[in-house]
Amino acid sequence: QGLYSSVVCPGLVMSNMTYRILPVFLWKLLMPIMWLVSGWIPSATAVFVKAPLGRFASSVWLFKQKPEYLDSLVKYHSCTSGLGKCYVEPRKMDVDEDTAEKLYQKLMELEEQ
């Protein structure tokens, strides 16, 4: 039917929803640690990039691609180098293709009902 689905990970994004998970004082303690960790974990550094694209590089990149050429078993991660350059890193998902096909067929049956 011409419908495609892809999985993206925006990286570590601090938002109003994130701040509600822990009390404010804990975030104040954790943020310096997050800054240190961001130098070694590329997907965590996206949160510290000033440009909005850094947080959603994978979504923007994916939008510009032809969906029929993308691998449906890959998750696209927003990453940022230690110098602040944004890039997308595809990572193979641990998905059993037979189980995925059975789930798809079941969803098609449910749609027909």
Short mmCIF file of C-alpha atoms in Angstrom, two decimals:
data_model
loop_
_atom_site.label_atom_id
_atom_site.label_comp_id
_atom_site.label_asym_id
_atom_site.label_seq_id
_atom_site.Cartn_x
_atom_site.Cartn_y
_atom_site.Cartn_z
CA GLN A 1 0.00 0.00 0.00
CA GLY A 2 3.04 2.26 -0.08
CA LEU A 3 3.25 2.61 3.71
CA TYR A 4 6.63 2.39 5.39
CA SER A 5 7.68 2.37 9.01
CA SER A 6 11.09 3.10 10.50
CA VAL A 7 12.37 3.29 14.06
CA VAL A 8 14.35 6.34 15.20
CA CYS A 9 16.04 7.26 18.45
CA PRO A 10 16.50 10.99 19.07
CA GLY A 11 19.29 10.37 21.55
CA LEU A 12 19.17 11.65 25.09
CA VAL A 13 16.70 14.52 25.04
CA MET A 14 16.01 16.53 28.15
CA SER A 15 12.43 17.80 28.08
CA ASN A 16 9.64 18.70 30.50
CA MET A 17 8.64 15.04 30.49
CA THR A 18 12.17 13.97 31.43
CA TYR A 19 12.37 16.41 34.33
CA ARG A 20 9.21 14.93 35.87
CA ILE A 21 10.84 11.52 36.27
CA LEU A 22 13.12 12.60 39.14
CA PRO A 23 13.05 15.47 41.64
CA VAL A 24 14.80 18.68 40.53
CA PHE A 25 17.67 18.34 43.02
CA LEU A 26 18.60 14.93 41.55
CA TRP A 27 18.76 16.40 38.04
CA LYS A 28 21.10 19.09 39.36
CA LEU A 29 23.36 16.35 40.70
CA LEU A 30 23.13 14.24 37.54
CA MET A 31 23.72 16.93 34.91
CA PRO A 32 27.49 17.29 35.51
CA ILE A 33 27.79 13.50 35.18
CA MET A 34 25.74 13.60 31.97
CA TRP A 35 28.12 16.22 30.56
CA LEU A 36 31.09 13.97 31.29
CA VAL A 37 29.43 10.87 29.86
CA SER A 38 28.41 12.72 26.70
CA GLY A 39 32.02 12.72 25.52
CA TRP A 40 32.04 8.92 25.30
CA ILE A 41 28.47 8.11 24.29
CA PRO A 42 27.64 9.63 20.88
CA SER A 43 23.85 9.33 21.23
CA ALA A 44 23.98 11.12 24.60
CA THR A 45 25.78 14.15 23.19
CA ALA A 46 22.82 15.11 21.00
CA VAL A 47 21.15 16.65 24.05
CA PHE A 48 23.95 19.15 24.52
CA VAL A 49 24.02 20.47 20.97
CA LYS A 50 22.64 23.98 20.70
CA ALA A 51 21.16 23.40 17.23
CA PRO A 52 17.69 21.81 17.38
CA LEU A 53 18.66 19.44 14.57
CA GLY A 54 21.14 17.71 16.89
CA ARG A 55 18.34 16.22 18.93
CA PHE A 56 16.31 15.05 15.98
CA ALA A 57 18.94 14.41 13.33
CA SER A 58 17.64 10.89 12.70
CA SER A 59 14.05 12.06 12.17
CA VAL A 60 15.09 14.80 9.74
CA TRP A 61 17.54 12.51 7.93
CA LEU A 62 14.92 9.77 7.65
CA PHE A 63 12.37 12.22 6.22
CA LYS A 64 14.79 13.01 3.38
CA GLN A 65 15.35 9.36 2.42
CA LYS A 66 13.45 7.19 -0.05
CA PRO A 67 11.65 4.72 2.25
CA GLU A 68 11.82 1.82 -0.19
CA TYR A 69 15.64 1.86 0.13
CA LEU A 70 15.75 1.75 3.95
CA ASP A 71 16.27 -1.39 6.00
CA SER A 72 13.16 -2.10 8.09
CA LEU A 73 15.23 -3.99 10.68
CA VAL A 74 17.43 -1.00 11.53
CA LYS A 75 16.98 1.67 14.20
CA TYR A 76 18.35 5.09 13.21
CA HIS A 77 20.07 6.92 16.09
CA SER A 78 20.74 10.65 16.36
CA CYS A 79 24.36 11.08 17.39
CA THR A 80 26.76 13.95 17.86
CA SER A 81 30.53 13.82 17.73
CA GLY A 82 32.59 15.24 20.58
CA LEU A 83 33.07 18.35 18.40
CA GLY A 84 29.31 18.85 17.97
CA LYS A 85 28.84 17.44 14.44
CA CYS A 86 25.44 15.72 14.07
CA TYR A 87 25.13 12.41 12.24
CA VAL A 88 22.83 9.39 12.01
CA GLU A 89 24.03 5.93 12.97
CA PRO A 90 22.03 2.91 11.80
CA ARG A 91 22.05 0.00 14.26
CA LYS A 92 20.61 -3.40 13.50
CA MET A 93 17.72 -4.28 15.82
CA ASP A 94 17.62 -7.68 17.48
CA VAL A 95 14.40 -8.80 15.78
CA ASP A 96 13.41 -12.28 14.77
CA GLU A 97 12.19 -11.91 11.18
CA ASP A 98 9.82 -14.90 11.41
CA THR A 99 8.13 -13.49 14.51
CA ALA A 100 7.91 -10.05 12.88
CA GLU A 101 6.24 -11.58 9.81
CA LYS A 102 3.72 -13.48 11.97
CA LEU A 103 2.89 -10.27 13.83
CA TYR A 104 2.44 -8.44 10.53
CA GLN A 105 0.10 -11.15 9.20
CA LYS A 106 -1.93 -11.03 12.42
CA LEU A 107 -2.25 -7.26 12.15
CA MET A 108 -3.44 -7.62 8.54
CA GLU A 109 -6.10 -10.13 9.68
CA LEU A 110 -7.26 -7.77 12.41
CA GLU A 111 -7.46 -4.91 9.91
CA GLU A 112 -9.73 -6.97 7.65
CA GLN A 113 -12.09 -7.69 10.56
#
